[in-house]
Tab-separated table of N, CA, C and O in Angstrom:
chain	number	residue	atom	x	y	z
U	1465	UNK	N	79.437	82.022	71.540
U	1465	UNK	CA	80.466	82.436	72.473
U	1465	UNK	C	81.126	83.719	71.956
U	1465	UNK	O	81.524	83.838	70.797
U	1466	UNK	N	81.214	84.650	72.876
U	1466	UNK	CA	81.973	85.699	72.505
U	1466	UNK	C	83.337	85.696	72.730
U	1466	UNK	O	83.740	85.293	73.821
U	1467	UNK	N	84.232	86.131	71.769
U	1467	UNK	CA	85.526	85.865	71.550
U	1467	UNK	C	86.563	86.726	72.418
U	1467	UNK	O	86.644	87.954	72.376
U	1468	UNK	N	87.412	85.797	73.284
U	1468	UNK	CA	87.573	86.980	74.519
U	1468	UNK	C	88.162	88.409	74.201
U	1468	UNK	O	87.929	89.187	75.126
U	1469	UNK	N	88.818	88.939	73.218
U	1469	UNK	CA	88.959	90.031	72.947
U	1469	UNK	C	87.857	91.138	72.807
U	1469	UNK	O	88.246	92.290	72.995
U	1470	UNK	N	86.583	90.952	72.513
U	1470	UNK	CA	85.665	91.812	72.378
U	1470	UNK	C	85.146	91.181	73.676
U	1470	UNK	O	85.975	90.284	73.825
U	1471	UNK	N	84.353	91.089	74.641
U	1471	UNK	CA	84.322	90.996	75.934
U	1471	UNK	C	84.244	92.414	76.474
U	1471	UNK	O	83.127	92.928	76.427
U	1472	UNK	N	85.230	93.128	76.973
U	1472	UNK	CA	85.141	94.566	77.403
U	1472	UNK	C	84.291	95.285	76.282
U	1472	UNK	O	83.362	96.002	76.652
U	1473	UNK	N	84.533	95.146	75.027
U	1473	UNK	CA	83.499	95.918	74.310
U	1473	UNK	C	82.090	95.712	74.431
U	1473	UNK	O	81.301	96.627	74.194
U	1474	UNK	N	81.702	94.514	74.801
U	1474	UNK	CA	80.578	94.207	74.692
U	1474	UNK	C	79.679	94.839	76.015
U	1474	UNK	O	78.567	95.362	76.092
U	1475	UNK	N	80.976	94.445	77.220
U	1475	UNK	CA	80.190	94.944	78.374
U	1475	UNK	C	80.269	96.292	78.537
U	1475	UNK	O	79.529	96.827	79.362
U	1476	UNK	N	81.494	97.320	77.514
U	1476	UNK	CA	80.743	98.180	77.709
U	1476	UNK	C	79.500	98.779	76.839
U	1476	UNK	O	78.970	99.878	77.001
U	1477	UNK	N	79.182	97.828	75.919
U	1477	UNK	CA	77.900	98.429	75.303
U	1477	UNK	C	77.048	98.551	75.890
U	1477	UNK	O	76.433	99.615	75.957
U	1478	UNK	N	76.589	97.003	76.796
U	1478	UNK	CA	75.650	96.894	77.596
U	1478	UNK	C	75.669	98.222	78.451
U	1478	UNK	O	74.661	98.830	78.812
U	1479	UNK	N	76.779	98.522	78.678
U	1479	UNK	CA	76.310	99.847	79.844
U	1479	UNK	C	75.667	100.792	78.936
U	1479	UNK	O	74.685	101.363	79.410
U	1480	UNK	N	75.961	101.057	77.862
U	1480	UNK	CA	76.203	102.365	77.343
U	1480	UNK	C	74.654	102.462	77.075
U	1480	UNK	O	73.952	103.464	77.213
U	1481	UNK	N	74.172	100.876	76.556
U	1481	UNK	CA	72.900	100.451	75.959
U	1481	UNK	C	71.483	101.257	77.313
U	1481	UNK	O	70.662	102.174	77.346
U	1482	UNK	N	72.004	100.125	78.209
U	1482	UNK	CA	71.206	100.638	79.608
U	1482	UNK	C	71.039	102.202	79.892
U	1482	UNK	O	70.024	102.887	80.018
U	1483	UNK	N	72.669	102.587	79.959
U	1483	UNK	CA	72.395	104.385	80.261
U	1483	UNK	C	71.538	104.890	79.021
U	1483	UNK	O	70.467	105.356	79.411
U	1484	UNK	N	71.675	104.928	77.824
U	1484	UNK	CA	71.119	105.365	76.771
U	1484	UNK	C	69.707	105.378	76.642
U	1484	UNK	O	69.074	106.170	75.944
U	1485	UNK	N	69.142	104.281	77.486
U	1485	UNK	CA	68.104	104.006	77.284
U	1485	UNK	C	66.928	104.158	78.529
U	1485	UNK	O	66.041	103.306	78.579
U	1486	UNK	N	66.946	104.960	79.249
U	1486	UNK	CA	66.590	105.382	80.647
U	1486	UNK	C	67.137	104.873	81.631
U	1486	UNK	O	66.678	105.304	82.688
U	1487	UNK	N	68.408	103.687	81.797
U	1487	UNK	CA	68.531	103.280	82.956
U	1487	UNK	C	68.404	101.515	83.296
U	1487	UNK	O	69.143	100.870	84.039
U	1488	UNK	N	67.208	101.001	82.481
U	1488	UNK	CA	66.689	99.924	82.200
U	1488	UNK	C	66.365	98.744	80.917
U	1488	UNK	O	65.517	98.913	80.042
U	1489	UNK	N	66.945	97.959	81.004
U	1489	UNK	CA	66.527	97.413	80.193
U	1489	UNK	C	66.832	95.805	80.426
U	1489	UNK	O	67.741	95.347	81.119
U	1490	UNK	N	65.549	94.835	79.447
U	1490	UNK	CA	66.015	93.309	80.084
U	1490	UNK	C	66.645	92.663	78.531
U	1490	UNK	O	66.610	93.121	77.389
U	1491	UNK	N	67.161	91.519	79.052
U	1491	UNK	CA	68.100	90.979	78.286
U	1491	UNK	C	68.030	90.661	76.978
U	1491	UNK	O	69.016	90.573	76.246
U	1492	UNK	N	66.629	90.441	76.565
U	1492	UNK	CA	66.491	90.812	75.285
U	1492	UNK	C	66.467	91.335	74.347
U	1492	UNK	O	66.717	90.822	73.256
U	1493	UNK	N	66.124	92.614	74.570
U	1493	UNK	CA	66.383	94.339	74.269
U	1493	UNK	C	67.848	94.465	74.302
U	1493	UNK	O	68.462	94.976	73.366
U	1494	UNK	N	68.322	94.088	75.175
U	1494	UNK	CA	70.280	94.688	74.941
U	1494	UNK	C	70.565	93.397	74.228
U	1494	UNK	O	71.774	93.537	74.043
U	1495	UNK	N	70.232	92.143	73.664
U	1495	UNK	CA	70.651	91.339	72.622
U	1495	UNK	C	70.541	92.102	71.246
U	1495	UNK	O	71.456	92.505	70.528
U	1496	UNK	N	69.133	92.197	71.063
U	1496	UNK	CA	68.438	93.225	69.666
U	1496	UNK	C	69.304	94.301	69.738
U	1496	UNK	O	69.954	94.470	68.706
U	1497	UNK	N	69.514	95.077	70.633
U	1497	UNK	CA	69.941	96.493	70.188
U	1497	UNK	C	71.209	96.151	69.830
U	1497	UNK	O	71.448	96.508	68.676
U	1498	UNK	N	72.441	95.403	70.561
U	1498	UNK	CA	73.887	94.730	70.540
U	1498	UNK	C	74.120	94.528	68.787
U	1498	UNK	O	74.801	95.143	67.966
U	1499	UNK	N	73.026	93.143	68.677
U	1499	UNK	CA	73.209	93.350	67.277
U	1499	UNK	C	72.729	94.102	66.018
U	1499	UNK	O	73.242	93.963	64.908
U	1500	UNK	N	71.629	94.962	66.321
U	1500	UNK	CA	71.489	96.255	65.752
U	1500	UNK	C	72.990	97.058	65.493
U	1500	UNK	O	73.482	97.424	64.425
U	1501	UNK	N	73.313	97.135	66.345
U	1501	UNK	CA	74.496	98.147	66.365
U	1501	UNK	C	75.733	96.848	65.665
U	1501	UNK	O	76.909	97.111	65.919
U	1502	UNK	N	75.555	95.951	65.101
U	1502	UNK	CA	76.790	95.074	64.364
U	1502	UNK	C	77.722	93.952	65.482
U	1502	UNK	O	78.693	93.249	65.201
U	1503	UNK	N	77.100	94.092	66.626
U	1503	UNK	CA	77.600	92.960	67.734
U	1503	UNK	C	76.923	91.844	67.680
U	1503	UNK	O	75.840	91.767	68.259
U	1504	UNK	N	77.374	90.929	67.070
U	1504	UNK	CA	76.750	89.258	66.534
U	1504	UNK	C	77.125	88.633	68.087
U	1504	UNK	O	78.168	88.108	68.479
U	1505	UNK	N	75.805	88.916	68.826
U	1505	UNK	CA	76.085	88.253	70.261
U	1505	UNK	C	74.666	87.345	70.600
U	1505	UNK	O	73.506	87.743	70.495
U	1506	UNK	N	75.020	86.348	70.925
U	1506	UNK	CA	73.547	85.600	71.172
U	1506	UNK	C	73.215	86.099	72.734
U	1506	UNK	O	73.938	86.618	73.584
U	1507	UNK	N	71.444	85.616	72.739
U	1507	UNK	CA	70.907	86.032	73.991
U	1507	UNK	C	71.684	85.665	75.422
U	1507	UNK	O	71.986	86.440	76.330
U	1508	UNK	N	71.816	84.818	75.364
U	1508	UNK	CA	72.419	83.819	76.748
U	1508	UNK	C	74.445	84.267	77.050
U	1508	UNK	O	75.089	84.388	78.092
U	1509	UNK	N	74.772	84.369	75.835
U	1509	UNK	CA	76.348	85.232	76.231
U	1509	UNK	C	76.160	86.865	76.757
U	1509	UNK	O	76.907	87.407	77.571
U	1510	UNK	N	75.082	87.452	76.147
U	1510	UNK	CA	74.386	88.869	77.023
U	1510	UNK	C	74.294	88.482	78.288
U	1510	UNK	O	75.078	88.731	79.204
U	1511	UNK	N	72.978	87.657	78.316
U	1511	UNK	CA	72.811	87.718	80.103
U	1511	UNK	C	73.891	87.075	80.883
U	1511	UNK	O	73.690	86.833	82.073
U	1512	UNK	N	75.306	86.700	80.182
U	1512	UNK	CA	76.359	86.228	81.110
U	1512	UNK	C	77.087	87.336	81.406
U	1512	UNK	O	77.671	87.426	82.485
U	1513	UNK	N	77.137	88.504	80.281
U	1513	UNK	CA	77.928	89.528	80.344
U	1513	UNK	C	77.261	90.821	81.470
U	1513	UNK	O	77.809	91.680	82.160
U	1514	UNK	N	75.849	90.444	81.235
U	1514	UNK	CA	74.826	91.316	82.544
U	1514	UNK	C	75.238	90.788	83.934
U	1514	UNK	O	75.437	91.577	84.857
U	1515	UNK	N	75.396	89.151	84.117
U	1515	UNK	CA	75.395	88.972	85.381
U	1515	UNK	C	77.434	89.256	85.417
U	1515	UNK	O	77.771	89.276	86.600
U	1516	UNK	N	78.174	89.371	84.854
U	1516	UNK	CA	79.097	89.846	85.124
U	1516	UNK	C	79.133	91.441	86.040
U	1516	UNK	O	79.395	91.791	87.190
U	1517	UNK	N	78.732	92.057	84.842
U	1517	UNK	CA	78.268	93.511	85.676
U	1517	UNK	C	77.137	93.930	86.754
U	1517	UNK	O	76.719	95.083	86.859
U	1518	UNK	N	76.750	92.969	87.449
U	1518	UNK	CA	75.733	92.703	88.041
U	1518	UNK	C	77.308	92.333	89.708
U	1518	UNK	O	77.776	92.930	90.677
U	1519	UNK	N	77.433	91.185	89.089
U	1519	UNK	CA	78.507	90.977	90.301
U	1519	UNK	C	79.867	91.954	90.215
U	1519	UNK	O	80.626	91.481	91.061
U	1520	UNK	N	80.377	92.850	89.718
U	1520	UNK	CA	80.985	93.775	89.978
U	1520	UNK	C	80.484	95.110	90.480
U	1520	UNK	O	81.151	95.870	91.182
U	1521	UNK	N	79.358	95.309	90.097
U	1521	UNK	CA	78.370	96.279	90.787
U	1521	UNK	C	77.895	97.288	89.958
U	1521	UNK	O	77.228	98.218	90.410
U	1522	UNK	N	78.253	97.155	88.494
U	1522	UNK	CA	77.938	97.841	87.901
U	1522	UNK	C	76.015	98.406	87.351
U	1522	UNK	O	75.339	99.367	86.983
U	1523	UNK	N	75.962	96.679	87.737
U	1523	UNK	CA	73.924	97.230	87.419
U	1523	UNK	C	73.696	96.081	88.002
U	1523	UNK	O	74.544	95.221	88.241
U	1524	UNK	N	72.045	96.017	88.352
U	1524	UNK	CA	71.625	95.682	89.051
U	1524	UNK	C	70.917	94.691	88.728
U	1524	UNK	O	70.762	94.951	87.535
U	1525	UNK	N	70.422	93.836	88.883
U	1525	UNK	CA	69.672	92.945	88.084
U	1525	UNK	C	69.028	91.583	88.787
U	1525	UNK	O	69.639	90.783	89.496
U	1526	UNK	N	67.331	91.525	88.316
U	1526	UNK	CA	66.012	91.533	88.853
U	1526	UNK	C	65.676	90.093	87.618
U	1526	UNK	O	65.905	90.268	86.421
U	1527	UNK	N	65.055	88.571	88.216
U	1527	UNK	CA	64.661	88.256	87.193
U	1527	UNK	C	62.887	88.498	87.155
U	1527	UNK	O	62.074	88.344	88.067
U	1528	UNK	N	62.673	88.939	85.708
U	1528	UNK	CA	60.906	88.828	85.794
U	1528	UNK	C	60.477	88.343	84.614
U	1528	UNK	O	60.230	88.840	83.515
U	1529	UNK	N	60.437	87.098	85.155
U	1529	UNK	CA	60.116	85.747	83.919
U	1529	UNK	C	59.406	86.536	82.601
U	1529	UNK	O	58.669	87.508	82.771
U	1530	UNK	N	59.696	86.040	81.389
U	1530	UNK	CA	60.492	85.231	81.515
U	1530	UNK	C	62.453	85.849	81.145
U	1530	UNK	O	63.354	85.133	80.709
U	1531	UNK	N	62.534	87.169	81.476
U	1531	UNK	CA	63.328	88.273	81.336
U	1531	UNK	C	64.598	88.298	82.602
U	1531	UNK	O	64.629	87.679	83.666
U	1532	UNK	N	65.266	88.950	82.206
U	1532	UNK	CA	66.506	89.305	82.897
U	1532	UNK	C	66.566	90.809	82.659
U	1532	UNK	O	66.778	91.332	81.565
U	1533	UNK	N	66.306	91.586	84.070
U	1533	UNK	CA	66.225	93.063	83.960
U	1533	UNK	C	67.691	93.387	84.763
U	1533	UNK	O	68.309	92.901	85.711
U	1534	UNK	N	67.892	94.674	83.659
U	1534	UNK	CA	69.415	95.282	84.194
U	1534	UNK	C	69.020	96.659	84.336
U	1534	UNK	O	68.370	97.315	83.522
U	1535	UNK	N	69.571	97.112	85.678
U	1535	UNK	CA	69.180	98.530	86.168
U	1535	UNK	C	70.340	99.014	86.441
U	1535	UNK	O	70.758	98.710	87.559
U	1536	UNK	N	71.179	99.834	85.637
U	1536	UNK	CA	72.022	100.801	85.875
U	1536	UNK	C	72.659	101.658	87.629
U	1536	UNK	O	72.016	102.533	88.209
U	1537	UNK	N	73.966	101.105	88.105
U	1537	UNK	CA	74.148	101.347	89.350
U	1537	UNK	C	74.678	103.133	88.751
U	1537	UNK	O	74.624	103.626	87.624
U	1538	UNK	N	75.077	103.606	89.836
U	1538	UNK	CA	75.961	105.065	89.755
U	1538	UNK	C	77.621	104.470	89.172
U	1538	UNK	O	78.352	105.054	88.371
U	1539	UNK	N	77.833	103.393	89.741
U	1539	UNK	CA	79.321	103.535	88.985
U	1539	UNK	C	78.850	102.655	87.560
U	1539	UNK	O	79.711	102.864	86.705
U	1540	UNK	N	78.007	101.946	87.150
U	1540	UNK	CA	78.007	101.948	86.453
U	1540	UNK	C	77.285	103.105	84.965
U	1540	UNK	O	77.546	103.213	83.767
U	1541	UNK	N	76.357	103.739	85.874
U	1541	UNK	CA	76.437	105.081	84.842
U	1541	UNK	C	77.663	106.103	84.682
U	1541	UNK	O	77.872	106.734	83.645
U	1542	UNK	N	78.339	106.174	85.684
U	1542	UNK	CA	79.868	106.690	85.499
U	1542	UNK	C	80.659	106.105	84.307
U	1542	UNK	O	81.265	106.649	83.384
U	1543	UNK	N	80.348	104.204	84.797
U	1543	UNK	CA	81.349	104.228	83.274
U	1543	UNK	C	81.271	104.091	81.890
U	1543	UNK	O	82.104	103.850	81.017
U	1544	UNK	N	79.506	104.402	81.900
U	1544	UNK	CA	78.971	103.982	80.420
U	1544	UNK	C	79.632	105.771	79.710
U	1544	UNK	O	80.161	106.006	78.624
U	1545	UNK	N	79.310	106.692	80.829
U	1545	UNK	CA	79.812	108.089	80.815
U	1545	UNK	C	81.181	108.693	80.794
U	1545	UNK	O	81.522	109.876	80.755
U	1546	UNK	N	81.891	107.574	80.829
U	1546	UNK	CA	83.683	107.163	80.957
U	1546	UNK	C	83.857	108.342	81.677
U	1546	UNK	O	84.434	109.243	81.069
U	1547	UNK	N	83.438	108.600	83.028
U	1547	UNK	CA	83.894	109.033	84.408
U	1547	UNK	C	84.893	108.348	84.932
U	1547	UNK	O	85.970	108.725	85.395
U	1548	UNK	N	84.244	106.905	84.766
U	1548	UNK	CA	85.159	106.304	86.060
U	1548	UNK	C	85.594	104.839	85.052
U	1548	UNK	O	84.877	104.206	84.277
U	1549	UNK	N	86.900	104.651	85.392
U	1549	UNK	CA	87.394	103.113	84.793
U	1549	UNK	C	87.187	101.836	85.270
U	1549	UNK	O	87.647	101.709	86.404
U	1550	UNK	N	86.716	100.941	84.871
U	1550	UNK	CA	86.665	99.787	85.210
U	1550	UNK	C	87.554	98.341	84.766
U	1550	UNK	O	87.416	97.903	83.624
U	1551	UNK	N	88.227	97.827	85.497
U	1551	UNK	CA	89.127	96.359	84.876
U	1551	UNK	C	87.764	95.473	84.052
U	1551	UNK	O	86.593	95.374	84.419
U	1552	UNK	N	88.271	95.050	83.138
U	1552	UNK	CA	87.124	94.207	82.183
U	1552	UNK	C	86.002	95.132	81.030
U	1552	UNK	O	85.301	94.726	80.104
U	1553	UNK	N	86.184	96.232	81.477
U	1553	UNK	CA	85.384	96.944	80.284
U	1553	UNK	C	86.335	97.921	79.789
U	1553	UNK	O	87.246	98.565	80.310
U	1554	UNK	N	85.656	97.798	78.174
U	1554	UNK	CA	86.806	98.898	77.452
U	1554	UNK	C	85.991	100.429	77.505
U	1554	UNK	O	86.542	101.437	77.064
């Protein structure tokens, strides 16, 4: 479980992860990279934090077994690009 204070950090990694990375990526890949980068986040609190940004509109997201694909919307490349602000991400 991720501890609700890091929450916005996390989701905005995921963006930052996705934009950084052409646009795409499935849920496993933004687990590995998360904790690459020192974010001790398990697989299944990721894909809760994807389908968060998924239902705010930030990315888009496709399942293709046995994966969870996240595709980068425009506001959400805005806010991995801190264009635009979002409630829930830091």
């Amino acid at each position: 479980m991720i501890a609700p204070i890091l929450i916005p950090i996390i989701r905005r990694a995921i963006l930052d992860l996705v934009e950084d990375t052409g646009g795409e990526l499935n849920d496993e890949m933004i687990t590995i990279l998360l904790n690459e980068l020192g974010h001790r986040v398990a697989r299944g609190d990721v894909l809760g934090e994807i389908r968060w940004c998924v239902d705010e509109g930030l990315l888009i997201g496709s399942l293709v077994e046995p994966y969870y694909v996240a595709r980068a919307t425009q506001a959400g490349r805005d806010v991995a690009n801190g264009v635009l602000r979002h409630d829930g991400v830091s």
